[in-house]
Tab-separated table of C-alpha atoms and ligand atoms in Angstrom:
chain	number	residue	atom	x	y	z
T	1	MET	CA	-24.553	68.339	34.977
T	2	LYS	CA	-25.859	65.897	32.521
T	3	THR	CA	-27.073	63.006	34.004
T	4	PHE	CA	-26.838	60.641	30.966
T	5	LEU	CA	-30.318	59.277	32.408
T	6	SER	CA	-33.831	58.983	30.507
T	7	SER	CA	-36.461	60.584	31.887
T	8	PHE	CA	-38.631	57.724	32.262
T	9	ILE	CA	-35.901	55.574	34.562
T	10	SER	CA	-35.731	58.630	36.598
T	11	SER	CA	-39.108	59.266	36.947
T	12	LEU	CA	-39.504	55.420	38.396
T	13	THR	CA	-39.582	54.253	42.163
T	14	PRO	CA	-37.830	50.727	41.688
T	15	TYR	CA	-38.286	47.864	44.613
T	16	THR	CA	-36.172	47.903	47.506
T	17	ALA	CA	-34.958	44.479	48.509
T	18	GLY	CA	-34.579	42.955	52.103
T	19	GLU	CA	-31.588	44.890	54.280
T	20	GLN	CA	-28.475	42.433	54.199
T	21	PRO	CA	-26.306	44.261	56.773
T	22	GLN	CA	-22.513	42.615	57.020
T	23	ASP	CA	-21.880	44.672	60.490
T	24	ARG	CA	-22.140	42.037	62.595
T	25	ARG	CA	-23.979	38.334	62.568
T	26	TYR	CA	-27.750	38.382	62.407
T	27	VAL	CA	-30.590	35.880	62.839
T	28	LYS	CA	-32.124	36.756	59.214
T	29	LEU	CA	-35.332	36.323	59.301
T	30	ASN	CA	-36.013	39.046	57.170
T	31	THR	CA	-36.611	38.009	53.351
T	32	ASN	CA	-38.420	34.499	53.786
T	33	GLU	CA	-35.372	32.111	53.252
T	34	ASN	CA	-36.009	28.522	54.116
T	35	PRO	CA	-33.753	27.579	57.166
T	36	TYR	CA	-33.127	24.249	55.611
T	37	PRO	CA	-30.483	23.689	53.447
T	38	PRO	CA	-31.186	22.776	49.102
T	39	SER	CA	-31.996	18.857	48.927
T	40	PRO	CA	-29.230	16.234	48.892
T	41	LYS	CA	-29.989	15.679	45.275
T	42	ALA	CA	-29.595	19.328	44.221
T	43	ALA	CA	-26.075	19.616	46.333
T	44	GLU	CA	-25.403	16.152	44.270
T	45	ALA	CA	-25.920	18.236	41.162
T	46	LEU	CA	-24.007	21.008	41.950
T	47	ARG	CA	-21.015	18.916	43.096
T	48	THR	CA	-21.100	16.933	39.740
T	49	PHE	CA	-21.639	19.284	37.713
T	50	ASP	CA	-19.203	19.301	34.172
T	51	VAL	CA	-17.527	22.971	34.416
T	52	ASP	CA	-16.672	22.453	30.578
T	53	ARG	CA	-20.606	23.076	29.972
T	54	LEU	CA	-19.957	26.271	30.955
T	55	ARG	CA	-18.268	26.912	27.913
T	56	LEU	CA	-21.240	26.748	25.959
T	57	TYR	CA	-24.763	28.565	26.118
T	58	PRO	CA	-27.327	26.635	27.993
T	59	SER	CA	-30.544	25.148	26.803
T	60	PRO	CA	-32.263	28.775	25.778
T	61	ASP	CA	-35.562	27.667	26.715
T	62	ALA	CA	-34.396	25.399	29.743
T	63	ASP	CA	-36.158	22.088	28.172
T	64	GLY	CA	-34.407	19.528	30.722
T	65	LEU	CA	-36.000	21.867	33.524
T	66	ARG	CA	-38.930	22.178	32.052
T	67	ASP	CA	-39.371	18.277	31.341
T	68	ALA	CA	-38.425	18.207	35.346
T	69	ILE	CA	-40.834	20.428	36.568
T	70	ALA	CA	-43.921	19.350	33.873
T	71	ARG	CA	-42.971	15.495	35.801
T	72	ALA	CA	-43.478	16.757	39.341
T	73	GLU	CA	-46.718	18.998	38.694
T	74	GLY	CA	-48.236	16.650	36.061
T	75	VAL	CA	-48.330	18.854	33.221
T	76	GLU	CA	-46.904	18.822	29.841
T	77	ARG	CA	-43.231	20.744	28.992
T	78	GLU	CA	-45.271	23.328	26.800
T	79	ASN	CA	-47.195	24.460	29.901
T	80	VAL	CA	-44.044	25.667	31.798
T	81	PHE	CA	-42.086	28.844	31.544
T	82	CYS	CA	-39.219	29.399	33.288
T	83	GLY	CA	-37.051	32.766	34.409
T	84	ASN	CA	-34.347	33.835	36.139
T	85	GLY	CA	-36.406	34.021	39.842
T	86	SER	CA	-40.226	34.448	39.771
T	87	ASP	CA	-39.685	38.274	39.932
T	88	GLU	CA	-38.285	37.898	36.422
T	89	VAL	CA	-41.352	35.643	35.349
T	90	LEU	CA	-43.682	37.814	36.510
T	91	ALA	CA	-41.863	41.226	35.308
T	92	LEU	CA	-42.387	39.093	31.846
T	93	CYS	CA	-46.198	38.708	32.844
T	94	ILE	CA	-46.898	42.346	32.282
T	95	PRO	CA	-46.053	43.026	28.941
T	96	ALA	CA	-47.319	39.866	27.394
T	97	PHE	CA	-50.594	39.767	28.620
T	98	PHE	CA	-51.148	43.487	29.438
T	99	ASP	CA	-52.058	46.618	26.733
T	100	LYS	CA	-50.272	49.729	27.652
T	101	GLY	CA	-53.698	51.181	26.796
T	102	GLY	CA	-55.556	48.350	28.149
T	103	ARG	CA	-57.884	48.450	31.101
T	104	GLY	CA	-55.027	47.203	33.150
T	105	ALA	CA	-53.842	44.783	36.194
T	106	ALA	CA	-55.360	45.194	39.499
T	107	PHE	CA	-53.618	43.593	43.018
T	108	ALA	CA	-54.094	44.180	46.648
T	109	ASP	CA	-53.140	47.213	48.079
T	110	ILE	CA	-51.091	45.196	50.354
T	111	THR	CA	-49.311	42.600	48.606
T	112	TYR	CA	-45.927	41.756	47.258
T	113	SER	CA	-44.783	45.449	46.719
T	114	PHE	CA	-43.185	44.379	43.225
T	115	TYR	CA	-46.258	44.435	41.339
T	116	PRO	CA	-46.768	48.284	41.030
T	117	VAL	CA	-42.959	48.571	40.244
T	118	PHE	CA	-43.481	45.910	37.461
T	119	CYS	CA	-46.303	48.052	35.749
T	120	ASP	CA	-44.557	51.293	35.714
T	121	PHE	CA	-41.785	49.801	34.078
T	122	PHE	CA	-43.860	48.797	31.550
T	123	SER	CA	-45.971	51.563	31.350
T	124	VAL	CA	-49.419	49.167	32.230
T	125	PRO	CA	-51.971	50.993	34.110
T	126	TYR	CA	-52.922	49.776	37.594
T	127	ARG	CA	-55.528	49.736	40.313
T	128	THR	CA	-55.278	48.455	43.896
T	129	VAL	CA	-58.206	46.631	45.826
T	130	PRO	CA	-57.704	47.309	49.685
T	131	LEU	CA	-57.671	44.032	51.703
T	132	LYS	CA	-60.772	43.522	53.951
T	133	SER	CA	-60.977	44.430	57.315
T	134	ASP	CA	-59.466	41.106	58.571
T	135	TYR	CA	-56.742	41.402	55.856
T	136	THR	CA	-58.118	38.515	53.989
T	137	MET	CA	-58.061	39.472	50.132
T	138	ASP	CA	-61.677	40.775	48.827
T	139	LEU	CA	-62.513	38.268	46.000
T	140	ASP	CA	-65.805	40.328	45.161
T	141	ALA	CA	-63.693	43.299	44.608
T	142	PHE	CA	-61.479	41.853	42.642
T	143	SER	CA	-64.624	40.119	40.348
T	144	LYS	CA	-66.103	43.880	39.792
T	145	ALA	CA	-63.265	45.643	39.470
T	146	ASP	CA	-62.640	47.134	35.879
T	147	CYS	CA	-59.305	45.371	34.271
T	148	ASP	CA	-57.514	43.325	32.211
T	149	GLY	CA	-56.026	40.755	34.782
T	150	ILE	CA	-55.806	40.107	38.507
T	151	LEU	CA	-52.094	39.408	40.154
T	152	LEU	CA	-53.012	37.597	43.482
T	153	THR	CA	-50.432	36.350	45.408
T	154	ASN	CA	-51.817	33.439	47.444
T	155	PRO	CA	-51.010	32.811	50.413
T	156	ASN	CA	-50.404	36.669	50.614
T	157	ALA	CA	-47.335	38.328	51.366
T	158	PRO	CA	-47.066	39.985	53.928
T	159	THR	CA	-49.792	38.892	55.630
T	160	GLY	CA	-49.583	34.857	55.000
T	161	ILE	CA	-52.955	34.409	54.534
T	162	GLY	CA	-54.100	31.470	51.827
T	163	ILE	CA	-56.961	31.445	49.664
T	164	GLY	CA	-57.871	27.537	49.174
T	165	ARG	CA	-57.958	25.968	46.174
T	166	ALA	CA	-61.885	25.410	46.221
T	167	VAL	CA	-62.573	29.296	46.464
T	168	MET	CA	-59.454	29.834	43.971
T	169	GLU	CA	-61.261	27.411	41.459
T	170	LYS	CA	-64.778	29.607	41.899
T	171	PHE	CA	-63.123	32.909	41.602
T	172	VAL	CA	-61.270	32.172	38.023
T	173	ALA	CA	-64.466	30.323	36.479
T	174	GLU	CA	-66.443	33.644	37.761
T	175	ASN	CA	-63.651	35.671	35.806
T	176	PRO	CA	-62.937	33.829	32.321
T	177	ASP	CA	-62.653	37.500	30.582
T	178	LYS	CA	-59.692	38.340	33.349
T	179	LEU	CA	-56.677	36.889	33.597
T	180	ILE	CA	-55.835	35.563	36.848
T	181	VAL	CA	-51.783	35.226	37.791
T	182	ALA	CA	-51.369	33.446	40.883
T	183	ASP	CA	-47.896	33.965	42.664
T	184	GLU	CA	-47.814	30.667	44.734
T	185	ALA	CA	-44.091	32.179	45.661
T	186	TYR	CA	-45.247	30.431	49.150
T	187	MET	CA	-47.609	27.589	48.132
T	188	GLY	CA	-45.234	24.744	49.187
T	189	PHE	CA	-46.494	26.107	52.960
T	190	PHE	CA	-49.959	25.953	52.715
T	191	GLY	CA	-50.610	22.770	49.972
T	192	GLU	CA	-53.597	24.575	47.752
T	193	SER	CA	-52.045	24.972	44.556
T	194	ALA	CA	-53.942	26.445	41.933
T	195	VAL	CA	-51.775	24.537	39.377
T	196	SER	CA	-54.464	21.720	38.582
T	197	LEU	CA	-56.689	24.537	37.825
T	198	THR	CA	-54.847	25.241	34.525
T	199	LYS	CA	-55.895	22.298	33.011
T	200	ARG	CA	-59.246	23.164	32.481
T	201	PHE	CA	-59.117	27.422	32.950
T	202	LYS	CA	-57.274	29.288	30.059
T	203	ASN	CA	-57.448	32.249	32.208
T	204	LEU	CA	-55.186	31.120	34.954
T	205	LEU	CA	-51.133	31.286	35.085
T	206	VAL	CA	-49.663	30.063	38.227
T	207	VAL	CA	-46.497	31.318	38.864
T	208	LYS	CA	-43.634	29.530	41.370
T	209	THR	CA	-40.107	29.906	42.792
T	210	PHE	CA	-37.402	27.876	43.902
T	211	SER	CA	-36.585	30.450	46.187
T	212	LYS	CA	-38.531	29.224	49.618
T	213	TYR	CA	-39.899	25.957	49.443
T	214	TYR	CA	-36.932	24.837	47.112
T	215	SER	CA	-34.009	26.271	49.503
T	216	LEU	CA	-32.373	27.904	46.517
T	217	ALA	CA	-32.827	31.414	46.622
T	218	GLY	CA	-29.269	32.224	45.702
T	219	ILE	CA	-29.350	30.541	42.195
T	220	ARG	CA	-32.575	32.627	40.860
T	221	CYS	CA	-34.976	30.301	39.445
T	222	GLY	CA	-38.670	30.424	39.118
T	223	TYR	CA	-41.418	29.177	36.897
T	224	ALA	CA	-45.134	29.598	35.175
T	225	VAL	CA	-47.644	26.761	34.647
T	226	GLY	CA	-50.547	27.525	32.668
T	227	ASP	CA	-52.220	27.007	29.053
T	228	LYS	CA	-49.853	26.352	25.880
T	229	ALA	CA	-51.061	29.943	24.567
T	230	LEU	CA	-49.835	32.006	27.822
T	231	ILE	CA	-46.648	30.397	27.882
T	232	ARG	CA	-46.320	30.789	24.617
T	233	GLY	CA	-46.944	34.837	25.199
T	234	LEU	CA	-44.023	34.382	28.010
T	235	PHE	CA	-41.654	33.002	25.200
T	236	ALA	CA	-42.058	36.011	23.064
T	237	ALA	CA	-41.164	38.300	26.266
T	238	LYS	CA	-38.603	36.544	26.805
T	239	ASP	CA	-37.188	36.277	23.297
T	240	CYS	CA	-37.756	40.343	23.261
T	241	PHE	CA	-35.468	40.547	26.346
T	242	ASN	CA	-33.014	37.544	27.278
T	243	SER	CA	-32.840	34.880	25.141
T	244	TYR	CA	-30.586	32.734	28.092
T	245	PRO	CA	-32.376	33.928	31.303
T	246	VAL	CA	-31.569	30.458	32.943
T	247	ASP	CA	-28.020	29.508	33.227
T	248	ALA	CA	-27.286	25.742	33.019
T	249	LEU	CA	-25.863	25.205	36.416
T	250	CYS	CA	-29.261	26.521	37.551
T	251	GLN	CA	-31.208	24.442	35.432
T	252	ALA	CA	-29.228	21.501	36.697
T	253	VAL	CA	-29.660	22.180	40.554
T	254	CYS	CA	-33.317	23.143	40.193
T	255	ALA	CA	-34.103	19.797	38.281
T	256	ALA	CA	-32.487	18.120	40.781
T	257	ALA	CA	-34.763	19.305	43.374
T	258	VAL	CA	-37.877	19.445	41.795
T	259	SER	CA	-37.259	15.862	41.459
T	260	ASP	CA	-36.541	15.613	45.309
T	261	GLY	CA	-40.471	16.093	46.383
T	262	GLU	CA	-39.588	13.545	49.746
T	263	TYR	CA	-37.210	15.694	51.180
T	264	TYR	CA	-38.987	19.129	50.608
T	265	ALA	CA	-42.269	18.018	51.888
T	266	ALA	CA	-39.957	16.704	55.241
T	267	ALA	CA	-38.584	20.601	55.519
T	268	ALA	CA	-41.755	22.351	54.776
T	269	GLU	CA	-43.310	20.379	57.616
T	270	LYS	CA	-40.654	21.033	60.138
T	271	VAL	CA	-41.439	24.747	59.252
T	272	ARG	CA	-45.374	24.730	59.378
T	273	SER	CA	-44.966	22.874	63.018
T	274	GLU	CA	-42.401	25.687	63.984
T	275	ARG	CA	-44.709	28.481	62.396
T	276	ALA	CA	-47.583	27.079	64.848
T	277	ARG	CA	-44.811	27.238	67.858
T	278	LEU	CA	-43.913	30.253	66.883
T	279	ARG	CA	-47.345	31.778	66.643
T	280	THR	CA	-48.672	31.042	69.802
T	281	GLU	CA	-45.553	32.347	71.791
T	282	LEU	CA	-45.781	35.564	69.562
T	283	ILE	CA	-49.654	35.993	70.851
T	284	GLY	CA	-48.527	35.266	74.176
T	285	LEU	CA	-46.301	38.558	74.254
T	286	GLY	CA	-49.049	40.471	72.836
T	287	PHE	CA	-48.931	40.659	69.134
T	288	PHE	CA	-51.493	40.305	66.835
T	289	VAL	CA	-51.239	37.191	64.533
T	290	PRO	CA	-53.416	35.861	61.525
T	291	GLU	CA	-53.214	32.525	61.027
T	292	SER	CA	-50.077	32.403	58.203
T	293	ALA	CA	-50.477	29.708	55.370
T	294	SER	CA	-46.375	30.634	54.985
T	295	ASN	CA	-43.043	30.420	55.991
T	296	PHE	CA	-43.749	33.882	57.661
T	297	LEU	CA	-46.048	35.667	60.195
T	298	PHE	CA	-47.100	38.960	59.956
T	299	ALA	CA	-47.228	40.520	63.435
T	300	GLY	CA	-48.681	43.145	64.944
T	301	HIS	CA	-47.924	45.193	68.181
T	302	PRO	CA	-49.497	47.920	69.979
T	303	LYS	CA	-46.100	49.329	70.311
T	304	GLY	CA	-46.013	50.000	66.376
T	305	GLY	CA	-43.905	47.817	64.092
T	306	GLU	CA	-41.194	50.296	63.750
T	307	PHE	CA	-40.530	49.981	67.764
T	308	ILE	CA	-40.058	45.895	67.313
T	309	TYR	CA	-38.271	46.043	64.022
T	310	ARG	CA	-35.479	48.482	66.124
T	311	GLY	CA	-35.348	46.579	69.122
T	312	LEU	CA	-34.796	43.315	67.294
T	313	LYS	CA	-32.184	44.535	65.197
T	314	GLU	CA	-29.983	46.185	67.824
T	315	ARG	CA	-30.368	42.365	69.357
T	316	GLY	CA	-29.177	41.227	66.177
T	317	VAL	CA	-32.442	39.829	64.805
T	318	LEU	CA	-33.663	41.176	61.278
T	319	VAL	CA	-37.251	41.316	60.444
T	320	ARG	CA	-38.962	43.223	57.612
T	321	PHE	CA	-41.139	46.790	58.570
T	322	TRP	CA	-42.663	49.275	56.135
T	323	ASN	CA	-43.160	52.473	57.228
T	324	THR	CA	-46.789	52.923	55.648
T	325	GLU	CA	-49.892	53.698	57.170
T	326	LYS	CA	-51.354	50.260	57.060
T	327	LEU	CA	-48.649	48.013	58.008
T	328	LYS	CA	-46.617	50.470	60.463
T	329	ASN	CA	-48.048	48.262	63.405
T	330	PHE	CA	-46.745	45.478	61.972
T	331	CYS	CA	-43.661	43.284	61.535
T	332	ARG	CA	-42.965	40.478	58.754
T	333	ILE	CA	-41.017	37.733	60.715
T	334	THR	CA	-39.919	34.686	58.419
T	335	ILE	CA	-40.097	31.557	60.455
T	336	GLY	CA	-36.722	29.979	61.220
T	337	THR	CA	-34.909	26.976	62.861
T	338	PRO	CA	-36.403	26.152	66.428
T	339	GLU	CA	-32.838	27.556	67.641
T	340	GLN	CA	-33.035	31.018	65.731
T	341	ASP	CA	-36.529	31.611	66.895
T	342	ASP	CA	-35.778	31.164	70.361
T	343	GLU	CA	-33.028	33.978	69.422
T	344	LEU	CA	-36.048	35.838	68.290
T	345	LEU	CA	-38.227	35.400	71.526
T	346	PHE	CA	-35.658	36.015	73.880
T	347	ALA	CA	-34.950	39.262	71.889
T	348	LEU	CA	-38.558	39.967	71.959
T	349	ARG	CA	-38.946	38.949	75.988
T	350	ASP	CA	-36.165	41.676	76.589
T	351	ILE	CA	-37.525	44.569	74.201
T	352	LEU	CA	-40.926	44.507	75.508
T	353	SER	CA	-39.563	43.917	79.592
T	354	ARG	CA	-38.191	47.552	79.090
B	401	PMP	N1	-43.608	36.773	44.993
B	401	PMP	C1	-43.377	36.873	45.699
B	401	PMP	C2	-45.093	37.183	46.919
B	401	PMP	C3	-42.487	37.022	46.728
B	401	PMP	O1	-42.488	37.997	48.045
B	401	PMP	C4	-41.101	36.779	45.844
B	401	PMP	C5	-39.915	36.893	47.026
B	401	PMP	N2	-39.403	38.204	47.288
B	401	PMP	C6	-41.004	36.538	44.962
B	401	PMP	C7	-42.877	36.664	44.477
B	401	PMP	C8	-40.007	36.563	43.994
B	401	PMP	O2	-39.081	35.516	44.353
B	401	PMP	P1	-37.870	34.918	43.250
B	401	PMP	O3	-37.690	36.191	42.561
B	401	PMP	O4	-36.888	34.653	44.377
B	401	PMP	O5	-38.560	34.146	42.611
């Protein structure tokens, strides 16, 4: 029977989002959401939003939101691009900055698994650079790689390992002919953002999200900060695809959130202190857990990631597991509230005592 699907779309392997089972109550530690609510200012912006504004299209370029982000990041509006989640911003980077017949993109073999999907979707070639044996990024290998640009998750996912600003600066300076896209989805939990470097380096684009640090995964907004020429490239890509990607409500709520730095700094501090506690507890239970700069832990166990993942799911706790050769001993565990993490630890003790 005719499927009506193009042979191109049939040939692709799409990204798989983290599961959201509805059969019971779960402690959800599988998609790196923030356990704390959006800021009171963001909530107020939502409550006081004038519904009549929804009759009209939003600002196509999200100018009010770009101004608020520019203020928070210490750049100008023309240095900021907003999209419908940082996934969309990252996706648009591919047609904006890479040629189909070019040298392509490079990224780590263990990193955000959406990158190869974006490249395949836009028919841009890519190569992967293995992480070092200690799970850190091999920056020397990236410098030597024959490519037009590098997608670098920092802190990396699922390892949680971060690259400090000084190291990043050296890396960007050493690679003037490569575009470095720093995906800083989890940077709020590390505090070493490369945004300030975008003023000096025209080959650096920093991509951030409202989903993690700003506790707004449900509203879908992300942004890029970089040289004005790069930002113009992203706008050209957007306007060939969707003129109004960021809706009016989202623009209002995110502008309020990004202006509430104190609230979010305090919430991130709670996540960081819980991260230290949970890591110590997991190590005590026999896990191997690299130091994390993020809001999740990369936890390996001799009994294997699948054993831990399944045991936890049976006990109502969701974590992320990938059944691949290099990741099969690990689970990625989002930092929850102390109460959620206690439930996780209780379940783990039960699983491991059997
Ligand atoms: N980058 C990384 C490394 C991520 O883990 C995620 C979340 N899955 C994203 C980008 C996308 O986040 P969002 O689309 O919610 O902004």
